[in-house]
Coordinates of C-alpha atoms and ligand atoms in Angstrom, one line a residue:
X7 CA 20.5 10.1 32.9
X8 CA 17.9 12.7 32.1
X9 CA 16.8 15.9 33.7
X10 CA 13.6 17.3 32.4
X11 CA 15.0 20.8 32.5
X12 CA 17.6 19.8 29.9
X13 CA 15.5 17.4 27.8
X14 CA 14.0 18.0 24.4
X15 CA 10.5 16.9 25.2
X16 CA 8.3 19.5 23.5
X17 CA 4.8 18.7 24.9
X18 CA 1.7 20.3 23.4
X19 CA -1.4 21.2 25.2
X20 CA -3.6 20.4 22.1
X21 CA -3.0 17.8 19.4
X22 CA -3.0 19.2 15.9
X23 CA -6.4 18.7 14.2
X24 CA -5.0 16.4 11.6
X25 CA -4.3 13.7 14.2
X26 CA -7.3 11.5 14.1
X27 CA -6.4 8.6 16.4
X28 CA -5.3 8.6 20.0
X29 CA -1.8 7.3 19.4
X30 CA -1.1 9.9 16.8
X31 CA -2.5 12.7 19.0
X32 CA -0.6 11.5 22.0
X33 CA 2.7 11.0 20.2
X34 CA 2.6 14.6 19.1
X35 CA 1.4 15.9 22.4
X36 CA 3.9 14.0 24.4
X37 CA 6.7 15.2 22.2
X38 CA 7.7 11.8 20.8
X39 CA 7.5 12.6 17.1
X40 CA 7.3 15.5 14.7
X41 CA 6.1 15.5 11.1
X42 CA 8.4 16.5 8.3
X43 CA 6.2 15.6 5.4
X44 CA 3.2 13.4 4.8
X45 CA 4.1 10.0 6.4
X46 CA 7.6 11.1 7.2
X47 CA 8.5 11.8 10.8
X48 CA 11.4 12.7 13.1
X49 CA 11.6 10.6 16.2
X50 CA 12.4 12.9 19.1
X51 CA 14.5 11.6 22.0
X52 CA 11.7 10.2 24.1
X53 CA 10.1 8.5 21.0
X54 CA 13.4 7.0 20.0
X55 CA 13.8 5.5 23.5
X56 CA 10.6 3.6 23.0
X57 CA 11.6 2.5 19.5
X58 CA 14.9 1.2 20.9
X59 CA 13.1 -0.7 23.7
X60 CA 10.9 -2.4 21.1
X61 CA 13.9 -3.1 18.9
X62 CA 15.7 -4.7 21.8
X63 CA 12.8 -7.0 22.6
X64 CA 12.6 -7.9 18.9
X65 CA 16.4 -8.6 18.7
X66 CA 16.4 -10.7 21.8
X67 CA 13.5 -12.9 20.5
X68 CA 15.0 -13.2 17.0
X69 CA 18.4 -14.2 18.5
X70 CA 16.7 -16.7 20.8
X71 CA 15.5 -18.5 17.7
X72 CA 19.0 -18.6 16.3
X73 CA 18.6 -15.8 13.8
X74 CA 21.6 -13.6 12.8
X75 CA 21.4 -9.8 12.3
X76 CA 22.8 -8.1 9.2
X77 CA 22.2 -4.8 7.5
X78 CA 21.2 -4.7 3.8
X79 CA 21.3 -1.6 1.7
X80 CA 18.3 0.7 1.5
X81 CA 19.2 1.6 -2.1
X82 CA 18.6 -1.4 -4.3
X83 CA 19.3 -1.8 -8.0
X84 CA 16.3 -2.1 -10.3
X85 CA 17.9 -5.1 -12.0
X86 CA 17.1 -7.5 -9.2
X87 CA 13.5 -6.4 -9.1
X88 CA 13.1 -6.9 -12.8
X89 CA 14.3 -10.5 -12.4
X90 CA 11.4 -11.3 -10.0
X91 CA 8.9 -9.2 -12.0
X92 CA 8.2 -6.9 -9.1
X93 CA 9.7 -3.7 -10.6
X94 CA 6.4 -3.3 -12.4
X95 CA 4.1 -5.0 -9.9
X96 CA 5.1 -2.6 -7.1
X97 CA 3.9 0.3 -9.1
X98 CA 3.4 3.8 -7.6
X99 CA 4.2 2.6 -4.1
X100 CA 7.9 2.3 -4.9
X101 CA 10.2 5.2 -4.5
X102 CA 12.4 5.1 -7.5
X103 CA 15.6 7.0 -8.3
X104 CA 18.5 7.2 -10.8
X105 CA 22.2 7.7 -10.2
X106 CA 24.4 10.1 -12.2
X107 CA 24.9 7.4 -14.9
X108 CA 21.1 7.0 -15.4
X109 CA 21.0 3.6 -13.6
X110 CA 17.8 2.9 -11.9
X111 CA 17.3 2.1 -8.2
X112 CA 14.6 2.0 -5.6
X113 CA 14.5 2.8 -1.9
X114 CA 13.7 -0.7 -0.5
X115 CA 10.1 -1.2 0.3
X116 CA 11.1 -4.7 1.4
X117 CA 14.2 -6.9 0.9
X118 CA 13.3 -10.3 -0.6
X119 CA 15.2 -9.6 -3.8
X120 CA 18.4 -8.3 -2.3
X121 CA 18.7 -10.9 0.4
X122 CA 17.9 -13.8 -2.0
X123 CA 20.7 -12.5 -4.3
X124 CA 23.0 -12.4 -1.4
X125 CA 22.2 -15.9 -0.3
X126 CA 22.5 -17.1 -3.9
X127 CA 26.1 -16.0 -3.9
X128 CA 27.1 -17.0 -0.4
X129 CA 25.3 -20.3 0.2
X130 CA 26.1 -23.4 -1.8
X131 CA 25.6 -26.5 0.3
X132 CA 22.8 -28.1 2.3
X133 CA 25.2 -27.9 5.2
X134 CA 24.8 -24.1 5.3
X135 CA 21.0 -24.4 5.8
X136 CA 18.8 -23.6 7.5
X137 CA 19.6 -19.9 7.8
X138 CA 17.6 -17.1 9.5
X139 CA 18.8 -13.6 8.6
X140 CA 17.2 -10.4 9.8
X141 CA 17.7 -6.6 9.9
X142 CA 16.0 -3.7 11.6
X143 CA 15.9 -0.8 9.2
X144 CA 14.0 1.9 7.4
X145 CA 11.6 0.9 4.7
X146 CA 10.2 3.2 2.0
X147 CA 6.7 2.9 0.6
X148 CA 4.9 5.7 -1.2
X149 CA 1.6 4.8 0.4
X150 CA -1.5 6.4 -1.2
X151 CA -2.9 7.4 2.1
X152 CA -0.2 7.8 4.7
X153 CA -2.0 8.4 8.0
X154 CA -2.3 8.0 11.7
X155 CA 1.3 9.0 12.3
X156 CA 3.7 6.2 12.7
X157 CA 0.9 3.7 12.0
X158 CA 1.1 4.1 8.2
X159 CA 4.1 6.1 7.2
X160 CA 6.0 6.4 3.9
X161 CA 9.3 5.9 5.8
X162 CA 9.1 3.5 8.6
X163 CA 11.2 1.1 10.7
X164 CA 10.7 -2.6 10.1
X165 CA 12.3 -5.7 11.4
X166 CA 12.4 -8.1 8.4
X167 CA 13.6 -11.6 8.7
X168 CA 14.1 -14.1 5.9
X169 CA 14.4 -17.9 6.4
X170 CA 16.2 -20.2 4.0
X171 CA 15.6 -23.9 4.2
X172 CA 16.3 -27.1 2.3
X173 CA 12.7 -28.1 2.0
X174 CA 9.1 -27.5 2.9
X175 CA 9.5 -29.3 6.2
X176 CA 12.3 -27.0 7.1
X177 CA 10.3 -24.0 6.1
X178 CA 7.5 -25.2 8.4
X179 CA 9.9 -25.4 11.3
X180 CA 11.3 -21.9 10.6
X181 CA 7.8 -20.6 10.4
X182 CA 6.9 -22.1 13.7
X183 CA 9.9 -20.5 15.3
X184 CA 8.9 -17.1 14.0
X185 CA 5.3 -17.6 15.1
X186 CA 6.6 -18.3 18.6
X187 CA 9.1 -15.4 18.4
X188 CA 6.3 -13.0 17.4
X189 CA 4.0 -14.2 20.1
X190 CA 6.8 -13.6 22.6
X191 CA 7.6 -10.1 21.2
X192 CA 4.1 -8.8 21.3
X193 CA 3.4 -10.4 24.7
X194 CA 6.5 -8.7 26.1
X195 CA 5.4 -5.4 24.6
X196 CA 2.3 -5.7 26.8
X197 CA -0.1 -6.0 23.9
X198 CA -3.4 -7.9 23.5
X199 CA -3.2 -9.5 20.1
X200 CA -4.3 -12.4 17.9
X201 CA -2.4 -14.2 15.2
X202 CA -4.9 -14.4 12.4
X203 CA -4.9 -16.4 9.1
X204 CA -4.6 -14.0 6.2
X205 CA -4.3 -13.5 2.4
X206 CA -0.7 -13.6 1.0
X207 CA -1.5 -10.9 -1.6
X208 CA 1.1 -10.0 -4.2
X209 CA 4.1 -11.2 -2.2
X210 CA 3.3 -14.8 -3.2
X211 CA 3.3 -18.0 -1.2
X212 CA 0.5 -19.8 0.6
X213 CA 0.4 -19.8 4.4
X214 CA 0.5 -16.5 6.2
X215 CA -0.5 -15.1 9.5
X216 CA -1.0 -11.5 10.5
X217 CA -0.4 -10.4 14.1
X218 CA -3.2 -8.1 15.0
X219 CA -3.3 -5.8 18.0
X220 CA -7.0 -5.6 19.0
X221 CA -8.0 -1.9 19.1
X222 CA -10.9 0.1 17.7
X223 CA -8.5 2.2 15.7
X224 CA -7.4 -0.8 13.7
X225 CA -7.8 -0.7 9.9
X226 CA -8.5 -4.4 9.6
X227 CA -11.4 -6.5 10.6
X228 CA -10.6 -9.6 12.6
X229 CA -12.9 -12.5 13.5
X230 CA -12.0 -15.1 16.1
X231 CA -13.8 -18.1 17.7
X232 CA -15.1 -17.9 21.2
X233 CA -14.3 -21.6 21.7
X234 CA -11.3 -22.6 19.7
X235 CA -8.0 -20.9 18.6
X236 CA -9.4 -20.0 15.1
X237 CA -8.8 -16.4 14.2
X238 CA -8.7 -14.8 10.7
X239 CA -8.6 -11.6 8.9
X240 CA -12.2 -10.9 7.9
X241 CA -11.1 -10.6 4.3
X242 CA -10.1 -14.3 4.2
X243 CA -12.3 -15.9 6.9
X244 CA -14.2 -18.8 5.5
X245 CA -18.0 -18.9 5.9
X246 CA -19.8 -22.2 6.3
X247 CA -22.9 -22.6 4.2
X248 CA -26.0 -22.8 6.4
X249 CA -28.2 -26.0 6.3
X250 CA -30.6 -25.8 3.4
X251 CA -33.9 -24.4 4.5
X252 CA -36.6 -27.1 4.8
X253 CA -40.2 -26.8 3.7
X254 CA -42.2 -27.3 0.5
X255 CA -41.4 -24.9 -2.4
X256 CA -43.8 -22.0 -2.7
X257 CA -45.7 -21.2 -5.9
X258 CA -44.1 -19.3 -8.8
X259 CA -42.5 -15.9 -8.2
X260 CA -44.9 -13.1 -7.6
X261 CA -44.3 -9.4 -8.3
X262 CA -44.8 -6.9 -5.5
X263 CA -44.8 -3.2 -5.9
X264 CA -42.2 -1.6 -3.7
X265 CA -42.4 2.1 -4.5
X266 CA -39.2 3.9 -3.5
X267 CA -38.0 1.0 -1.4
X268 CA -34.4 0.2 -2.4
X269 CA -32.3 -0.8 0.6
X270 CA -32.5 -4.1 2.3
X271 CA -34.0 -2.6 5.4
X272 CA -36.7 -0.7 3.5
X273 CA -37.7 -3.6 1.3
X274 CA -37.7 -6.1 4.2
X275 CA -39.8 -3.8 6.4
X276 CA -42.2 -3.1 3.6
X277 CA -42.8 -6.7 2.6
X278 CA -42.6 -7.8 6.2
X279 CA -39.9 -10.4 5.8
X280 CA -36.6 -10.6 7.7
X281 CA -33.6 -9.2 5.9
X282 CA -32.1 -12.7 5.7
X283 CA -34.9 -13.6 3.3
X284 CA -33.7 -11.0 0.8
X285 CA -31.3 -11.8 -2.0
X286 CA -29.1 -8.8 -2.9
X287 CA -28.0 -8.6 -6.5
X288 CA -24.8 -6.7 -6.9
X289 CA -23.7 -5.9 -10.4
X290 CA -19.9 -5.8 -10.8
X291 CA -17.6 -4.8 -13.6
X292 CA -14.6 -7.0 -14.1
X293 CA -11.8 -7.4 -16.7
X294 CA -13.9 -10.2 -18.1
X295 CA -17.2 -8.3 -18.3
X296 CA -20.0 -7.7 -15.9
X297 CA -21.2 -10.2 -13.3
X298 CA -24.1 -10.3 -10.9
X299 CA -23.1 -11.4 -7.4
X300 CA -25.8 -12.6 -5.1
X301 CA -25.6 -12.5 -1.3
X302 CA -28.2 -12.7 1.4
X303 CA -29.7 -9.4 2.6
X304 CA -28.1 -9.7 6.1
X305 CA -24.7 -10.5 4.6
X306 CA -21.9 -8.3 3.1
X307 CA -20.1 -9.3 -0.1
X308 CA -16.4 -9.9 0.2
X309 CA -14.8 -8.5 -3.0
X310 CA -11.6 -10.4 -2.5
X311 CA -13.5 -13.7 -2.5
X312 CA -15.5 -12.5 -5.5
X313 CA -12.3 -11.8 -7.5
X314 CA -10.8 -15.1 -6.5
X315 CA -13.9 -17.1 -7.4
X316 CA -14.0 -15.4 -10.9
X317 CA -10.2 -15.6 -11.2
X318 CA -9.9 -11.9 -12.1
X319 CA -7.5 -9.3 -11.0
X320 CA -10.1 -6.7 -10.1
X321 CA -13.8 -6.2 -9.5
X322 CA -15.6 -2.9 -9.3
X323 CA -19.2 -2.1 -8.4
X324 CA -21.0 -1.1 -11.5
X325 CA -22.1 2.5 -11.9
X326 CA -25.7 3.7 -12.3
X327 CA -25.7 3.6 -16.1
X328 CA -24.4 0.0 -16.3
X329 CA -27.0 -1.1 -13.8
X330 CA -29.7 0.6 -15.8
X331 CA -28.5 -1.0 -19.0
X332 CA -28.2 -4.5 -17.6
X333 CA -31.2 -4.7 -15.3
X334 CA -33.5 -2.2 -17.1
X335 CA -34.0 -0.4 -13.8
X336 CA -32.3 2.1 -11.5
X337 CA -30.0 0.7 -8.8
X338 CA -31.8 -1.2 -6.1
X339 CA -34.1 -3.3 -8.2
X340 CA -31.9 -5.8 -10.0
X341 CA -32.6 -9.5 -9.6
X342 CA -31.3 -12.8 -11.1
X343 CA -34.7 -13.9 -12.6
X344 CA -34.6 -13.3 -16.3
X345 CA -31.4 -11.2 -16.1
X346 CA -29.7 -11.3 -19.5
X347 CA -26.1 -10.6 -20.6
X348 CA -24.4 -11.2 -17.3
X349 CA -23.1 -14.3 -15.6
X350 CA -24.4 -14.9 -12.1
X351 CA -22.4 -16.0 -9.1
X352 CA -24.3 -16.9 -5.9
X353 CA -23.1 -17.2 -2.3
X354 CA -23.9 -20.5 -0.8
X355 CA -26.1 -19.0 1.8
X356 CA -28.4 -17.7 -0.9
X357 CA -28.7 -21.2 -2.4
X358 CA -29.7 -22.6 1.0
X359 CA -32.8 -20.4 1.1
X360 CA -36.2 -22.2 0.4
X361 CA -37.2 -19.0 -1.3
X362 CA -36.1 -15.4 -1.4
X363 CA -37.1 -11.8 -2.3
X364 CA -35.2 -10.3 -5.2
X365 CA -35.4 -7.2 -7.4
X366 CA -37.8 -7.5 -10.3
X367 CA -35.5 -5.8 -12.8
X368 CA -38.1 -3.0 -13.0
X369 CA -38.3 0.2 -11.1
X370 CA -40.2 0.1 -7.8
X371 CA -40.8 -3.7 -8.0
X372 CA -39.6 -6.8 -6.3
X373 CA -40.3 -10.6 -6.6
X374 CA -41.2 -12.9 -3.7
X375 CA -41.1 -16.7 -3.8
X376 CA -38.0 -16.8 -5.9
X377 CA -36.6 -20.3 -5.5
X378 CA -32.8 -20.6 -6.3
X379 CA -32.0 -23.0 -9.1
X380 CA -35.7 -23.2 -10.0
X381 CA -36.2 -19.6 -11.0
X382 CA -32.6 -18.8 -11.8
X383 CA -29.4 -20.8 -12.5
X384 CA -26.2 -19.5 -11.0
X385 CA -23.1 -19.9 -13.2
X386 CA -21.0 -20.3 -10.1
X387 CA -21.7 -21.0 -6.5
X388 CA -19.1 -20.0 -4.0
X389 CA -18.3 -18.6 -0.5
X390 CA -18.7 -14.9 -1.3
X391 CA -19.6 -13.2 1.8
X392 CA -17.7 -11.4 4.6
X393 CA -17.6 -13.3 7.9
X394 CA -19.4 -11.5 10.7
X395 CA -19.9 -11.8 14.4
X396 CA -22.3 -14.6 15.3
X397 CA -21.3 -16.9 12.4
X398 CA -20.5 -20.5 13.2
X399 CA -16.8 -21.1 13.5
X400 CA -15.5 -22.7 10.2
X401 CA -12.9 -24.6 12.2
X402 CA -14.5 -26.2 15.2
X403 CA -18.1 -25.8 13.9
X404 CA -19.3 -25.2 17.5
X405 CA -18.3 -21.8 18.7
X406 CA -19.5 -18.5 17.4
X407 CA -17.3 -15.9 15.8
X408 CA -16.6 -12.6 17.5
X409 CA -15.5 -9.6 15.6
X410 CA -12.9 -6.9 16.5
X411 CA -10.8 -4.3 14.8
X412 CA -7.1 -5.0 14.5
X413 CA -3.8 -3.2 13.9
X414 CA -1.5 -5.4 11.8
X415 CA 1.8 -5.1 13.7
X416 CA 3.5 -8.1 12.0
X417 CA 3.1 -10.6 9.3
X418 CA 4.8 -13.9 8.6
X419 CA 4.8 -15.7 5.2
X420 CA 5.7 -19.1 3.8
X421 CA 7.1 -18.0 0.4
X422 CA 8.3 -21.3 -1.0
X423 CA 10.6 -21.0 -4.0
X424 CA 9.2 -18.0 -5.8
X425 CA 12.2 -15.7 -5.1
X426 CA 14.9 -18.4 -5.1
X427 CA 13.8 -19.7 -8.5
X428 CA 13.5 -16.2 -10.0
X429 CA 17.0 -15.3 -8.8
X430 CA 18.6 -18.7 -9.1
X431 CA 19.3 -19.2 -5.4
X432 CA 20.0 -23.0 -5.2
X433 CA 22.0 -25.3 -3.0
X434 CA 23.4 -28.8 -3.6
X435 CA 22.5 -31.9 -1.7
X436 CA 25.0 -34.5 -0.5
X437 CA 24.7 -36.4 -3.9
X438 CA 25.3 -33.2 -5.8
X439 CA 21.8 -32.5 -7.0
X440 CA 20.8 -28.9 -7.1
X441 CA 17.6 -27.6 -5.4
X442 CA 16.0 -24.2 -5.0
X443 CA 16.2 -22.8 -1.5
X444 CA 12.8 -22.7 0.3
X445 CA 12.1 -19.3 1.8
X446 CA 9.9 -17.5 4.3
X447 CA 9.7 -13.9 5.2
X448 CA 8.7 -12.2 8.4
X449 CA 8.1 -8.5 9.2
X450 CA 7.4 -6.4 12.3
X451 CA 6.5 -2.7 12.1
X452 CA 8.5 -1.2 15.0
X453 CA 6.8 2.2 14.8
X454 CA 3.4 0.7 14.3
X455 CA 3.9 -1.5 17.3
X456 CA 4.7 1.6 19.3
X457 CA 1.5 3.3 18.0
X458 CA -0.5 0.1 18.8
X459 CA 0.8 0.1 22.3
X460 CA -0.5 3.6 22.9
X461 CA -3.8 2.7 21.3
X462 CA -4.2 -0.1 23.9
X463 CA -2.7 1.8 26.8
X464 CA -3.9 5.3 27.3
X465 CA -6.6 7.3 29.1
X466 CA -7.9 10.9 29.0
X467 CA -4.7 12.1 30.7
X468 CA -2.2 10.6 28.4
X469 CA -0.1 7.5 27.7
X470 CA 0.2 4.6 30.1
X471 CA 3.4 2.8 28.9
X472 CA 3.8 -0.9 29.6
X473 CA 6.9 -1.1 31.8
X474 CA 8.8 -3.1 29.1
X475 CA 8.7 -0.3 26.5
X476 CA 8.5 2.8 28.7
X477 CA 11.0 5.5 27.8
X478 CA 11.8 5.8 31.5
X479 CA 10.5 3.5 34.2
X480 CA 10.4 6.2 36.8
X481 CA 9.8 9.9 36.9
X482 CA 10.8 11.8 40.0
X483 CA 8.9 15.1 40.5
X484 CA 10.3 17.7 42.9
X485 CA 7.2 19.5 44.2
X486 CA 9.1 22.8 44.6
X487 CA 12.5 22.8 42.9
X488 CA 13.4 26.1 44.6
X489 CA 13.4 24.4 48.0
X490 CA 17.0 23.4 48.2
X491 CA 16.3 20.6 50.6
X492 CA 13.7 19.0 48.4
X493 CA 15.9 19.3 45.3
X494 CA 18.7 17.7 47.3
X495 CA 16.6 14.7 48.4
X496 CA 15.3 14.3 44.8
X497 CA 18.7 14.4 43.3
X498 CA 20.1 11.9 45.8
X499 CA 17.2 9.5 44.9
X500 CA 17.7 10.2 41.2
X501 CA 21.4 9.2 41.4
X502 CA 20.8 6.2 43.6
X503 CA 18.1 4.9 41.1
X504 CA 20.5 5.3 38.2
X505 CA 23.2 3.5 40.1
X506 CA 20.8 0.6 40.5
X507 CA 20.2 0.6 36.8
X508 CA 16.7 2.0 36.9
X509 CA 16.0 4.3 34.0
X510 CA 14.8 7.5 35.7
X511 CA 13.9 10.9 34.5
X512 CA 13.9 13.8 37.0
X513 CA 11.5 16.6 36.6
X514 CA 13.7 19.3 38.1
X515 CA 12.0 22.2 36.2
X516 CA 11.0 25.3 38.0
X517 CA 7.4 24.8 37.3
X518 CA 4.3 24.4 39.5
X519 CA 3.8 20.9 40.8
X520 CA 0.4 20.6 39.0
X521 CA 2.1 21.2 35.7
X522 CA 4.7 18.6 36.3
X523 CA 2.1 16.0 37.5
X524 CA 0.1 16.6 34.3
X525 CA 3.2 16.2 32.1
X526 CA 4.1 13.0 34.0
X527 CA 0.7 11.6 33.3
X528 CA 0.8 12.7 29.6
X529 CA 4.2 11.1 29.1
X530 CA 3.0 8.0 30.8
X531 CA 6.0 6.9 32.9
X532 CA 4.9 3.7 34.9
X533 CA 6.0 5.1 38.3
X534 CA 5.9 8.7 39.5
X535 CA 7.9 9.5 42.6
X536 CA 7.0 12.7 44.4
X537 CA 9.5 14.5 46.6
X538 CA 7.7 17.2 48.4
X539 CA 7.3 18.7 51.9
X540 CA 6.3 15.3 53.3
X541 CA 9.6 13.8 52.2
X542 CA 11.3 16.3 54.5
X543 CA 8.8 16.7 57.4
X544 CA 7.8 13.0 57.7
X545 CA 10.7 11.4 55.7
X546 CA 8.2 9.8 53.3
X547 CA 8.5 9.4 49.6
X548 CA 5.3 8.8 47.6
X549 CA 5.2 6.5 44.6
X550 CA 2.2 6.5 42.3
X551 CA 1.4 3.9 39.6
X552 CA 0.4 5.6 36.4
X553 CA -1.9 2.7 35.3
X554 CA -4.0 2.3 38.4
X555 CA -3.4 5.5 40.4
X556 CA -2.4 3.4 43.4
X557 CA -0.1 5.1 45.8
X558 CA 2.6 3.6 48.1
X559 CA 4.9 5.4 50.5
X560 CA 8.4 4.5 51.4
X561 CA 10.6 5.8 54.2
X562 CA 13.1 8.2 52.6
X563 CA 16.1 6.1 53.3
X564 CA 14.6 3.0 51.7
X565 CA 12.9 4.6 48.8
X566 CA 15.3 3.5 46.1
X567 CA 15.3 -0.1 47.3
X568 CA 11.5 0.0 47.6
X569 CA 11.1 1.2 44.0
X570 CA 13.6 -1.3 42.7
X571 CA 11.6 -4.1 44.5
X572 CA 8.4 -2.8 43.0
X573 CA 9.8 -2.9 39.5
X574 CA 11.3 -6.3 40.0
X575 CA 8.1 -7.9 41.2
X576 CA 6.2 -6.1 38.4
X577 CA 8.2 -7.0 35.3
X578 CA 11.5 -8.7 35.6
X579 CA 14.7 -6.6 35.7
X580 CA 14.3 -3.1 37.0
X581 CA 13.7 -0.5 34.4
X582 CA 15.0 -2.5 31.5
X583 CA 13.1 -4.5 28.9
X584 CA 12.9 -8.1 29.8
X585 CA 10.0 -8.8 31.9
X586 CA 6.8 -10.4 30.7
X587 CA 5.0 -7.1 31.6
X588 CA 1.4 -6.8 30.5
X589 CA 1.0 -3.2 31.6
X590 CA -0.3 -3.8 35.2
Ligands
LIG16 P1 -0.4 -3.0 5.3 O1 -1.4 -4.1 4.9 O2 -0.8 -2.4 6.6 O3 -0.2 -2.0 4.3 P2 1.6 -4.7 4.6 O4 0.9 -6.0 4.7 O5 1.9 -4.1 3.3 O6 0.9 -3.7 5.6 P3 4.1 -6.0 5.3 O7 4.7 -5.9 4.0 O8 3.5 -7.3 5.7 O9 3.0 -4.9 5.4 O10 5.1 -5.4 6.3 C1 5.4 -6.0 7.6 C2 5.0 -5.0 8.7 O11 5.5 -3.7 8.5 C3 3.5 -4.8 8.8 O12 2.9 -5.9 9.6 C4 3.4 -3.5 9.6 O13 3.5 -3.7 10.9 C5 4.6 -2.7 9.0 N1 4.2 -1.8 8.0 C6 3.8 -2.0 6.7 N2 3.6 -0.9 6.1 C7 3.8 0.1 7.0 C8 3.7 1.6 6.9 N3 3.3 2.2 5.8 N4 3.9 2.3 8.0 C9 4.3 1.7 9.2 N5 4.4 0.3 9.3 C10 4.2 -0.4 8.2
LIG17 MG1 1.1 -7.4 5.8

C-alpha cells in the first residue's frame, strides 16, 4: 500500500537541461530515477515498480515458451573471453578489473561466454536439448555516448536468453518461439513496434531481428512496406535497382562551368536537371586505400554496405587534402571520368541511368552526358545506398516503403556454433558422435523498454502509463485532506481497493487539490479517483481516465466495484500486469 504523504516520489517542476528526450525529462520530473554518474542511475521506488512490471511480463512470456530462469555472475573471468577472441574485440566498451592476485575480469556486457561454458560442463547428451535459459540482470557497457537516461546507460537491466539446440532446425524453432515471445511482451507493454531485419554485427551469426518501438526519439532508422510484412533497419534494408533508363545514348560528355555550385541541389538547379540525374562521387579512405563510391544525387550512401562490398573493416570519408590530391579539385567537383589512382564502386541505380551529371575533377566544373560503362568503368557494382521512404519494397516488389525512427528494445540472433565451437560445448548423438551445440541469443532492454513506453505515451502534462506497466493503476486524490469526512471516505475506498487486489496510491498530502491533480497527471496513473465535497454531498465519486480525460461517476457505495469493473474490462486482471492493454 502506498500513501503519497509517506512516499519517496521527488517530483521536479522543471527537467534538468541535460535531459533531451521526453522520456528522460519525465523520468526525472516524475521522480522515477536519479543520476549518479554518466549513464548510471538509481531507480527510485516508483521507477522500480514499473521495471518490475515489465520484468514480470517478460518472465511470464519466457516461461510460457518453456524457458528456465537462472542467474549468472556479473563478474566474469577474462579467460573465457580470450577463448572466443572477444576480450580484444570488445575494446573500450568493456569494464575491466583485476582481483588482489592480479587476475583479470570484466563486468559482463553480455553473457554468451559464461553460459556456453556452463552448458559445456552440464550438458552431454542430445536428450538434454533443446534448452532455453535466461536471466534478468544488470549489464555493464562503457558506452562512448551514454545518453537519454535509461535509454543508453552504462549500467542497465537486460533480460538475456540463450537457446541451445541439436541442429539448425532446432535453432529455427527456438528462434520462432522467441520471436513470438517478444511480440507478446511488447504488445502487452502497450507498445507500437516492428520486428525488423538487421545486421548481426560483431556478435556473429546470420539471421537477426531487432524489435523497434516506433518513436521520433529513436536512434535507428526503420523502413517497412505499406503492403507486406517486410520491415528492416535502414542500415541493412536492401534496395532494388531501378529499370535501366531507356533512350538513345547522348553524345560525348560535355563540360559545363558551375561556379561555386557544389551541393547536389545547387548543381541540379543550376544545370536545370533533377537531382536524380546527378551522380555523386564520394571519396573514401579504407584500410585498402582510397575508393570512389558513386550514388545517385537523390540517394544517400550506406557506409555499412560500402564496407561490406569492399570487404573492409572500416571506411571513412576522405578529408579535403585527399580529395584535392585524388581529384585535382576541392571537394564537390570529383567525378569518375578520368579519375586515376582509386578504384570505383558504383551503386546499381547509378548504372541504370542513361546518362548523368558528374564532377569534372576541376574546380567549378561539371560534366553532363556521362554514360556509365561508356565513359567510366566501375570496378564493382553493388547495392550501396540507404533505403528511403518511397522505395519499392524489395520483398513484395509492389508496395512502397515507409520510413520511421525506432528505439531498439530487443534483438534476437541465430548464432550457430560460433561460441560452442570456441568453448568446446558439444553433445553426443544416440550413436555416440559428438556435435557442437547450435545456439541463439535474445536480449530485451528492460529500462529502455520503460523509456520507450514513455516516448510513446505522454502528453504536455506528463506520463500516460499503459495499464499493464503502470506503477499504480489508481490514484485516489482527497480534495481537502483536512476535511475529516473526506479523508475517511478516501481511506475506506483506498483500503477496499487494496483488498480487491487493485494497486492504488492515495494522495493524502495536505496540499491544494490543484497541486495533487497536476502530480497525478505527471506521474501518469491510468485512473484518478477524486474524493471531494461531491462525494459527501451527493455521494458521488469521480473517476477520470488519464489517457482520454473521460470522466465517470459512481455512487459512493459502489465505487470500488465500479473501478474494479472498469479495470477488468480494460486490461485483464485489475491492477496487475496481464491484460493485453494497449494504453486505451
Ligand atoms: P545498441 O545498438 O542500441 O547499442 P546493442 O545492439 O548493442 O544495442 P544488444 O547487445 O542487442 O544491444 O542488447 C540487447 C538489448 O539491450 C537491446 O536491444 C537494448 O534494448 C538493450 N541495451 C543495449 N545497450 C543498452 C544500453 N547501453 N542501455 C540500455 N539498454 C541497452
Ligand atoms: Mg542490438
